Amino acid sequence: MDLLQFLAFLFVLLLSGTGATGTLRTSLDPSLEIYKKMFEVKRREQLLALKNLAQLNDIHQQYKILDVMLKGLFKVLEDSRTVLTAADVLPDGPFPQDEKLKDAFSHVVENTAFFGDVVLRFPRIVHYYFDHNSNWNLLIRWGISFCNQTGVFDQGPHSPILSLMAQELGISEKDSDFQNPFKIDRTEAGVQWCDPGSPQSPPPGFEILLPQPPE
């Protein structure tokens, strides 16, 4: 898969919502429960995309891809926030029934979770861009707060992602036992420096040319 194909695949992930449909009635919000199942499918697609990205083993390609992807992700997040706030959609309220609002809701939940995956797997690259962009900081703070109130992340394998992301980004105070489960120490002898997610600096004499951070 070349760079353009990979970017196209990522944008499909960013822009394709999983709005729930259905008419069943239970004590829980039926539409939200349906959405949670569809969310699980979307999460598997997102994690597969990141696995493929990690396997590129080309730091320059990874920077290029993540640069474009992060800009697209935060554009989707900002547009979706505008739609939801204009319609007074509450994260802990009934699941939206309007198609436009469903899409905006799912875009916020899925892209916030996806950004968390990227942060934890490529912290060095993400910090390089994120730490220079106050608008992104405000957007992801809003996204995390919104997601925490939806009930989507209350249980299951994805429940830790919001807290881990917030701690990695410095949005919330790190727990005494906090550890990014995806950080890999590449400083051991005999291991080539190729992991952009490592928090360590490159070995002496090894220079990585980086693109400029976003405006």
Short mmCIF file of C-alpha atoms in Angstrom, two decimals:
data_model
loop_
_atom_site.label_atom_id
_atom_site.label_comp_id
_atom_site.label_asym_id
_atom_site.label_seq_id
_atom_site.Cartn_x
_atom_site.Cartn_y
_atom_site.Cartn_z
CA MET A 1 0.00 0.00 0.00
CA ASP A 2 1.60 3.29 -1.09
CA LEU A 3 1.39 6.62 0.73
CA LEU A 4 -1.60 7.96 -1.21
CA GLN A 5 -3.58 4.75 -0.75
CA PHE A 6 -2.84 4.70 2.96
CA LEU A 7 -3.91 8.34 3.37
CA ALA A 8 -7.11 7.67 1.45
CA PHE A 9 -7.85 4.71 3.73
CA LEU A 10 -7.27 6.84 6.83
CA PHE A 11 -9.61 9.57 5.60
CA VAL A 12 -12.33 7.00 5.02
CA LEU A 13 -11.89 5.96 8.66
CA LEU A 14 -12.06 9.57 9.84
CA LEU A 15 -15.14 10.52 7.85
CA SER A 16 -17.23 7.36 7.93
CA GLY A 17 -19.59 7.41 10.86
CA THR A 18 -21.36 4.46 12.45
CA GLY A 19 -24.66 6.07 13.29
CA ALA A 20 -27.02 3.60 14.92
CA THR A 21 -30.40 2.70 13.50
CA GLY A 22 -33.18 0.66 15.04
CA THR A 23 -36.51 0.86 16.82
CA LEU A 24 -36.13 -1.58 19.72
CA ARG A 25 -37.04 -0.31 23.17
CA THR A 26 -35.32 -1.41 26.37
CA SER A 27 -34.55 0.15 29.72
CA LEU A 28 -31.33 1.43 28.13
CA ASP A 29 -31.14 3.78 25.18
CA PRO A 30 -31.56 1.23 22.35
CA SER A 31 -29.89 3.37 19.72
CA LEU A 32 -26.85 3.90 21.92
CA GLU A 33 -26.57 0.17 22.58
CA ILE A 34 -26.69 -0.52 18.84
CA TYR A 35 -24.09 2.17 18.27
CA LYS A 36 -21.74 0.61 20.83
CA LYS A 37 -21.69 -2.63 18.82
CA MET A 38 -20.96 -0.74 15.62
CA PHE A 39 -18.30 1.23 17.47
CA GLU A 40 -16.49 -2.02 18.25
CA VAL A 41 -16.30 -2.79 14.53
CA LYS A 42 -14.95 0.68 13.76
CA ARG A 43 -12.33 0.34 16.50
CA ARG A 44 -11.02 -2.87 14.95
CA GLU A 45 -10.62 -1.06 11.63
CA GLN A 46 -8.80 1.82 13.30
CA LEU A 47 -6.39 -0.44 15.18
CA LEU A 48 -5.64 -2.38 12.00
CA ALA A 49 -4.78 0.88 10.23
CA LEU A 50 -2.35 1.83 12.99
CA LYS A 51 -0.79 -1.62 12.93
CA ASN A 52 -0.12 -1.18 9.22
CA LEU A 53 1.31 2.29 9.85
CA ALA A 54 3.67 0.98 12.52
CA GLN A 55 4.89 -1.72 10.14
CA LEU A 56 6.06 0.84 7.58
CA ASN A 57 9.37 1.10 9.47
CA ASP A 58 10.00 4.41 7.72
CA ILE A 59 10.00 7.34 10.11
CA HIS A 60 9.78 9.94 7.34
CA GLN A 61 6.72 8.27 5.81
CA GLN A 62 5.15 7.96 9.25
CA TYR A 63 5.65 11.66 9.91
CA LYS A 64 4.12 12.56 6.54
CA ILE A 65 1.12 10.30 7.05
CA LEU A 66 0.47 11.42 10.62
CA ASP A 67 0.90 15.09 9.69
CA VAL A 68 -1.89 14.85 7.10
CA MET A 69 -4.00 12.50 9.20
CA LEU A 70 -3.90 14.65 12.35
CA LYS A 71 -4.89 17.78 10.43
CA GLY A 72 -7.83 15.91 8.93
CA LEU A 73 -8.82 14.38 12.25
CA PHE A 74 -8.96 17.69 14.07
CA LYS A 75 -10.85 19.32 11.19
CA VAL A 76 -13.50 16.60 11.48
CA LEU A 77 -13.55 16.99 15.26
CA GLU A 78 -13.96 20.76 15.05
CA ASP A 79 -16.74 20.57 12.44
CA SER A 80 -18.57 17.91 14.46
CA ARG A 81 -18.33 19.95 17.64
CA THR A 82 -19.88 22.90 15.80
CA VAL A 83 -22.80 20.75 14.62
CA LEU A 84 -23.46 19.23 18.06
CA THR A 85 -23.21 22.46 20.03
CA ALA A 86 -25.44 24.30 17.54
CA ALA A 87 -28.11 21.63 18.06
CA ASP A 88 -27.61 21.56 21.85
CA VAL A 89 -26.82 17.83 21.78
CA LEU A 90 -25.80 16.68 25.25
CA PRO A 91 -23.29 13.81 25.47
CA ASP A 92 -25.27 12.16 28.28
CA GLY A 93 -28.63 12.79 26.63
CA PRO A 94 -30.62 10.57 24.25
CA PHE A 95 -28.72 9.25 21.26
CA PRO A 96 -29.38 11.62 18.31
CA GLN A 97 -31.95 10.49 15.75
CA ASP A 98 -31.21 13.08 13.07
CA GLU A 99 -28.72 11.65 10.55
CA LYS A 100 -26.49 14.72 10.58
CA LEU A 101 -26.33 14.69 14.36
CA LYS A 102 -25.70 10.93 14.43
CA ASP A 103 -22.73 11.41 12.13
CA ALA A 104 -21.37 14.28 14.21
CA PHE A 105 -21.75 12.25 17.42
CA SER A 106 -19.98 9.22 15.95
CA HIS A 107 -17.24 11.38 14.43
CA VAL A 108 -16.45 12.88 17.83
CA VAL A 109 -16.44 9.54 19.65
CA GLU A 110 -14.50 7.62 17.01
CA ASN A 111 -11.93 10.28 16.17
CA THR A 112 -11.26 11.07 19.81
CA ALA A 113 -10.65 7.37 20.48
CA PHE A 114 -8.53 7.07 17.34
CA PHE A 115 -6.42 10.04 18.38
CA GLY A 116 -5.87 8.31 21.71
CA ASP A 117 -4.58 5.26 19.86
CA VAL A 118 -2.21 7.41 17.83
CA VAL A 119 -0.96 9.29 20.91
CA LEU A 120 -0.13 6.11 22.77
CA ARG A 121 1.52 4.35 19.83
CA PHE A 122 3.37 7.33 18.35
CA PRO A 123 3.83 9.71 21.32
CA ARG A 124 7.00 11.33 20.01
CA ILE A 125 5.44 12.26 16.68
CA VAL A 126 2.15 13.42 18.21
CA HIS A 127 3.85 15.57 20.83
CA TYR A 128 5.92 17.15 18.07
CA TYR A 129 2.75 18.46 16.42
CA PHE A 130 0.24 18.63 19.28
CA ASP A 131 2.41 20.58 21.72
CA HIS A 132 2.64 23.46 19.25
CA ASN A 133 -1.10 23.76 18.60
CA SER A 134 -3.31 25.29 21.29
CA ASN A 135 -6.46 24.82 19.19
CA TRP A 136 -5.89 21.08 19.01
CA ASN A 137 -5.36 21.05 22.76
CA LEU A 138 -8.72 22.74 23.35
CA LEU A 139 -10.48 20.46 20.86
CA ILE A 140 -9.21 17.22 22.35
CA ARG A 141 -9.99 18.41 25.88
CA TRP A 142 -13.56 18.99 24.72
CA GLY A 143 -13.58 15.64 22.90
CA ILE A 144 -12.38 13.72 25.96
CA SER A 145 -14.95 15.44 28.16
CA PHE A 146 -17.73 14.71 25.66
CA CYS A 147 -16.74 11.05 25.29
CA ASN A 148 -16.48 10.53 29.05
CA GLN A 149 -20.16 11.48 29.37
CA THR A 150 -21.56 9.40 26.50
CA GLY A 151 -21.41 6.02 28.24
CA VAL A 152 -19.65 4.50 25.23
CA PHE A 153 -16.40 4.08 27.16
CA ASP A 154 -17.86 3.00 30.51
CA GLN A 155 -16.98 -0.67 30.08
CA GLY A 156 -15.09 -2.95 27.75
CA PRO A 157 -11.60 -3.00 26.26
CA HIS A 158 -11.69 0.65 25.19
CA SER A 159 -12.57 2.09 28.60
CA PRO A 160 -8.95 3.04 29.54
CA ILE A 161 -8.14 4.92 26.32
CA LEU A 162 -9.44 8.34 27.37
CA SER A 163 -7.60 8.37 30.69
CA LEU A 164 -4.35 7.07 29.20
CA MET A 165 -4.50 9.65 26.42
CA ALA A 166 -5.17 12.52 28.83
CA GLN A 167 -2.23 11.50 31.00
CA GLU A 168 0.14 11.06 28.06
CA LEU A 169 -0.77 14.52 26.74
CA GLY A 170 -0.48 16.17 30.16
CA ILE A 171 -4.16 17.11 30.14
CA SER A 172 -4.67 15.31 33.42
CA GLU A 173 -2.17 14.58 36.16
CA LYS A 174 -0.34 11.30 35.69
CA ASP A 175 -1.15 8.51 38.12
CA SER A 176 1.81 7.38 40.21
CA ASP A 177 1.83 4.08 38.32
CA PHE A 178 1.08 5.55 34.88
CA GLN A 179 2.82 3.81 32.02
CA ASN A 180 2.15 4.06 28.33
CA PRO A 181 1.64 0.39 27.44
CA PHE A 182 2.86 0.89 23.87
CA LYS A 183 6.16 2.69 24.43
CA ILE A 184 9.14 0.66 23.32
CA ASP A 185 12.70 1.24 24.45
CA ARG A 186 14.84 1.18 21.32
CA THR A 187 18.08 2.14 23.07
CA GLU A 188 19.12 -1.45 23.71
CA ALA A 189 22.31 -2.55 21.96
CA GLY A 190 21.80 -3.98 18.51
CA VAL A 191 18.36 -2.43 17.92
CA GLN A 192 18.19 0.05 15.06
CA TRP A 193 16.67 3.43 15.88
CA CYS A 194 13.46 3.29 13.86
CA ASP A 195 10.64 3.71 16.37
CA PRO A 196 9.20 7.26 16.21
CA GLY A 197 7.02 6.42 19.19
CA SER A 198 9.96 6.09 21.54
CA PRO A 199 10.25 8.83 24.19
CA GLN A 200 14.04 8.59 24.02
CA SER A 201 16.24 10.86 21.91
CA PRO A 202 18.11 9.33 18.98
CA PRO A 203 21.58 7.96 19.74
CA PRO A 204 24.53 10.39 19.36
CA GLY A 205 25.32 11.15 15.76
CA PHE A 206 21.92 9.98 14.48
CA GLU A 207 19.96 12.91 13.13
CA ILE A 208 16.32 12.73 12.12
CA LEU A 209 15.11 15.49 9.81
CA LEU A 210 11.63 16.45 10.91
CA PRO A 211 8.95 18.51 9.18
CA GLN A 212 7.91 21.78 10.72
CA PRO A 213 5.12 21.57 13.32
CA PRO A 214 1.65 22.68 12.21
CA GLU A 215 0.60 26.28 12.56
#
